[in-house]
Short mmCIF file of C-alpha atoms in Angstrom, two decimals:
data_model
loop_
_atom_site.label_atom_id
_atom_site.label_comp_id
_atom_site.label_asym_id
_atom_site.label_seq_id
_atom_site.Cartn_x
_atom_site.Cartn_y
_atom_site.Cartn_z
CA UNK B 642 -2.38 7.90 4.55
CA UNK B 643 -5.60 8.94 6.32
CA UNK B 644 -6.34 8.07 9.50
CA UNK B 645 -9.56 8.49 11.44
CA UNK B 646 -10.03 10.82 14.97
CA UNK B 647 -9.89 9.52 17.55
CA UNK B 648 -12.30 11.99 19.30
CA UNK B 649 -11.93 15.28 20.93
CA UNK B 650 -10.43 15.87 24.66
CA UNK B 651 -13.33 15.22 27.23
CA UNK B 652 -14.85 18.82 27.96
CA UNK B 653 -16.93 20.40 31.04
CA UNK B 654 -18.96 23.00 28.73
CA UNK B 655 -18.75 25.22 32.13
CA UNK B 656 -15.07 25.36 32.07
CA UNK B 657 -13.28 28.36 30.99
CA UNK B 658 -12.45 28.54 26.83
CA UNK B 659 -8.60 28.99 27.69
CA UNK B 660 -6.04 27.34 29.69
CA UNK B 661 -2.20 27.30 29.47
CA UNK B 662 -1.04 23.07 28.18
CA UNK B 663 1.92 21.87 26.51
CA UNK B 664 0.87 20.91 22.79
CA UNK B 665 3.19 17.74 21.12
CA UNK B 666 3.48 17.01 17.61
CA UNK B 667 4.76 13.54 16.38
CA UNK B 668 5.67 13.12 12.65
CA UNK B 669 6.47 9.68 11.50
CA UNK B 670 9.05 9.35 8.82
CA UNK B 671 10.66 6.71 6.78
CA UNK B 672 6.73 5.13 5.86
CA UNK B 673 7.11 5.82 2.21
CA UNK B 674 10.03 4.15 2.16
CA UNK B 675 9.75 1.76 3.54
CA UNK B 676 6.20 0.61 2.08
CA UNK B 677 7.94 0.24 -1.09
CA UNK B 678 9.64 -2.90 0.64
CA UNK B 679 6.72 -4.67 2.59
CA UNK B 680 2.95 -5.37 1.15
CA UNK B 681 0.35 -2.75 2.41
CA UNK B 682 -1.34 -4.40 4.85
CA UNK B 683 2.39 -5.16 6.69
CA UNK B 684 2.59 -1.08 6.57
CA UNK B 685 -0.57 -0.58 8.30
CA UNK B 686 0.56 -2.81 10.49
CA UNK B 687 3.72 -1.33 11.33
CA UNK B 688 2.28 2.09 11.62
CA UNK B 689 -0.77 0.75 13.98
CA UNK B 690 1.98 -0.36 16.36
CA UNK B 691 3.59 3.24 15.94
CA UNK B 692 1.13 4.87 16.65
CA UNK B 693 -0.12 2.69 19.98
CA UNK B 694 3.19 3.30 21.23
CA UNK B 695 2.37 7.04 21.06
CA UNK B 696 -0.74 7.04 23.03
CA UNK B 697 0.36 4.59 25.03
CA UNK B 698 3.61 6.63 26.34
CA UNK B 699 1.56 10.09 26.26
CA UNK B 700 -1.27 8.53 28.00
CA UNK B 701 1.73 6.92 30.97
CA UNK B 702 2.52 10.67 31.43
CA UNK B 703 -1.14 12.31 31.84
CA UNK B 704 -1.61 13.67 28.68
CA UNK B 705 -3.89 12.71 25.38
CA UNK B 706 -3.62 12.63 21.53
CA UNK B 707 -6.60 13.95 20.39
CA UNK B 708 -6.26 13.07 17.08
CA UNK B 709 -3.99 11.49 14.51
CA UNK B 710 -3.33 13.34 10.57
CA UNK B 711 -1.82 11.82 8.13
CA UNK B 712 1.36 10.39 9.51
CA UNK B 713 1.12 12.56 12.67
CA UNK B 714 -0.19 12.59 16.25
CA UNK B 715 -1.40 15.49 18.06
CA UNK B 716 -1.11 15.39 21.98
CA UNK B 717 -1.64 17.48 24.57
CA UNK B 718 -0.85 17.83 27.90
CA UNK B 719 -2.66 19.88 30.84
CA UNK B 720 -6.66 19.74 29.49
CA UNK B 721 -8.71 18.56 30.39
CA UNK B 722 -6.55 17.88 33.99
CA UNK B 723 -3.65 20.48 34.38
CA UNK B 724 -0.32 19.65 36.29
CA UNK B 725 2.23 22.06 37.13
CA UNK B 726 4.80 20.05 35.68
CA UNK B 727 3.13 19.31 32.11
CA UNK B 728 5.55 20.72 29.83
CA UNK B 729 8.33 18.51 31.63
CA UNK B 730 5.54 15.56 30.92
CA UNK B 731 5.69 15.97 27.49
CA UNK B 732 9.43 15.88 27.44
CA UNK B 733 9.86 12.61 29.14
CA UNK B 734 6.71 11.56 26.75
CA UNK B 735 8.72 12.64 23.69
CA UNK B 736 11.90 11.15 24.88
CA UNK B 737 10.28 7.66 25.57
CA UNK B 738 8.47 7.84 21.98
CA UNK B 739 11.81 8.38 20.45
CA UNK B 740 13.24 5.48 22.24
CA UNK B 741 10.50 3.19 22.01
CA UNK B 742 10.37 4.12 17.75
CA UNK B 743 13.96 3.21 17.72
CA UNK B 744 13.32 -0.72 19.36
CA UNK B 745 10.65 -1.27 17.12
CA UNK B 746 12.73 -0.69 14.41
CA UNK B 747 15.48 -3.77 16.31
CA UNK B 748 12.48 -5.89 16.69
CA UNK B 749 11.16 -5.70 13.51
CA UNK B 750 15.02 -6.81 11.94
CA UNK B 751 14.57 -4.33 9.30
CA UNK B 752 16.87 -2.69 6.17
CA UNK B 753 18.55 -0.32 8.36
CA UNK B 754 18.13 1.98 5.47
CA UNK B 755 14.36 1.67 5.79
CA UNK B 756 13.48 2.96 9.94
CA UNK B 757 10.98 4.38 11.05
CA UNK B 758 11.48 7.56 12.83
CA UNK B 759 10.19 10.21 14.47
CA UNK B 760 10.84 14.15 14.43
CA UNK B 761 8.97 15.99 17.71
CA UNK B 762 7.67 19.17 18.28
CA UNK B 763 6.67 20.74 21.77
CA UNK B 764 5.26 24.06 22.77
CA UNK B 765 3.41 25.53 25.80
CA UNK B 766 1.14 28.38 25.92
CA UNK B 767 -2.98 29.47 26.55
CA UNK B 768 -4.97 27.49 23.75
CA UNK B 769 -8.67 27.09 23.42
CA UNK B 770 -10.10 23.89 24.53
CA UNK B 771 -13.82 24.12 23.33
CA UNK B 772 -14.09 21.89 20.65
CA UNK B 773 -10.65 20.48 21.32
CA UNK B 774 -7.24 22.26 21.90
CA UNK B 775 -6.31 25.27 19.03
CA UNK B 776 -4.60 28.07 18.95
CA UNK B 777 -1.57 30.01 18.27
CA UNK B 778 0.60 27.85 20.88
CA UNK B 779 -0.71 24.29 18.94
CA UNK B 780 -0.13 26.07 15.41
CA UNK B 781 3.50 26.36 17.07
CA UNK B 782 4.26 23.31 18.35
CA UNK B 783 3.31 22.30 14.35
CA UNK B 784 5.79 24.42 12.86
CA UNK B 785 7.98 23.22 15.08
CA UNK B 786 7.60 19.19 14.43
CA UNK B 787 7.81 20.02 10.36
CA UNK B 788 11.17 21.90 10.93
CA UNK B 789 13.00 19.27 13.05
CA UNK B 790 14.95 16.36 11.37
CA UNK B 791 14.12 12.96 11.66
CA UNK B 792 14.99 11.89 14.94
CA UNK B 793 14.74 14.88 16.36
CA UNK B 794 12.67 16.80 18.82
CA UNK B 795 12.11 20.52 19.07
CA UNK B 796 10.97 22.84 21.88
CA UNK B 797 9.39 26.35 22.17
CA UNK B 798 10.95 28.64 24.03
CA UNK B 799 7.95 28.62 26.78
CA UNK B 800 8.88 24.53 26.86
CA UNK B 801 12.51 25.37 27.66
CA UNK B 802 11.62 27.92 30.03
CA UNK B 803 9.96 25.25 31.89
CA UNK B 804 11.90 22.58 31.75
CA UNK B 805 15.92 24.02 31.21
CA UNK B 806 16.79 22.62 34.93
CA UNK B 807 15.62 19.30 34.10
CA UNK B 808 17.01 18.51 30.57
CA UNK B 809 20.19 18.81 28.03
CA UNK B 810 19.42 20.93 25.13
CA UNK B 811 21.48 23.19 22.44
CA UNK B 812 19.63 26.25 20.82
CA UNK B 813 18.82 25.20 17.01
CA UNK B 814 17.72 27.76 14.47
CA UNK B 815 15.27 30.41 14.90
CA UNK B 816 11.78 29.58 13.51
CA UNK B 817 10.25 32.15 10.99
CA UNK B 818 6.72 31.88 11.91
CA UNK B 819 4.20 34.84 9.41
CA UNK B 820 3.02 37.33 10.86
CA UNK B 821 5.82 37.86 13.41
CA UNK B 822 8.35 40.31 13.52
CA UNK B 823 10.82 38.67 15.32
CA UNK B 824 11.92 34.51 14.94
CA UNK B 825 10.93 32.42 17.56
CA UNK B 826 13.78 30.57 20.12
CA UNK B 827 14.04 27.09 19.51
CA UNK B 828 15.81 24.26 21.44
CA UNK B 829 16.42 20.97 20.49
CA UNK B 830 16.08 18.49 23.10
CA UNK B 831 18.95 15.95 23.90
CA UNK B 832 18.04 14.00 27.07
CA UNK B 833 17.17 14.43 30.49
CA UNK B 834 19.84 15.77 32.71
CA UNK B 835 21.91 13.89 34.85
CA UNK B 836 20.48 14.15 38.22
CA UNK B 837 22.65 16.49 41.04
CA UNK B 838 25.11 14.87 43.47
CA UNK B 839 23.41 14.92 47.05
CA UNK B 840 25.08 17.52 49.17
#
């Protein structure tokens, strides 16, 4: 199903070309199913409510979706304001989209058989922001949304780096990515962990 941009990430031409952000891919599944059970126009209604959510709950954590494709949203987090913290950003992000695809799946009393859901995929590294976020990090972070499950969310080895103190997460199998030697360390993302005892 096409969907139109929504515009590229506000740019300073006088900025540098590269800076290191956290790229998020979210893949909606379960549409063509479930559009065989409800009249077009209730689709396009149920995916226009998906897809607020998304920005709504990457926008709450200081990133942006530059643009939806197809059945997907592309966010990113750190450009065109960087934050130390914004690969942890797009984990809570990710997390919240997850739950928040899951409730509108209870409000909408649907076939159980026939959810919505989402599969996630996160990576960090230097990208190119003239003309919009690209690069090898964002090309990732795509790989890495098409290989997890529904329901799942999967995070590059930068990602983990970043956020391993902060979140439960089992290693998943390596991604095969062209051009590279050796497969690239993926993690799939459980939950945030449970905060330390005070001393």
């Amino acid at each position: 199903m096409a969907r139109e941009d929504t515009g590229d990430i506000r740019q300073d031409p006088e900025r540098d070309a590269c800076i290191t952000a956290t790229s998020m891919f979210v893949g909606i599944t379960g549409t063509t199913d479930i559009g065989r059970g409800i009249d077009p126009e209730s689709l396009q209604e149920v995916l226009r409510r998906a897809f607020t959510l998304v920005r709504t709950i990457v926008s709450t954590h200081g990133g942006s979706v530059e643009r939806f494709i197809g059945d997907a949203a592309f966010a990113v987090f750190g450009v065109p304001e960087p934050h130390v913290d914004d690969a942890l950003r797009a984990v809570h992000a990710a997390l919240e989209i997850r739950a928040a695809t899951e409730a509108l799946n209870t409000e909408r009393h649907h076939n159980r058989d026939l959810r919505l859901r989402v599969r996630i995929g996160i990576n960090t590294g230097e990208v190119t922001v003239a003309g919009g976020a690209s690069g090898d990090p964002v090309n990732v972070a795509s790989r890495l949304e098409h290989a997890a499950p529904a329901g799942e969310i999967f995070i590059g080895g930068t990602t983990y780096h970043l956020v391993r103190d902060s979140v439960t997460a089992s290693e998943a199998d390596p991604l095969v990515v062209q051009g590279r030697p050796v497969p690239l360390r993926v993690h799939r993302l459980i939950g945030l962990a449970a905060p330390s005892p005070a001393a």
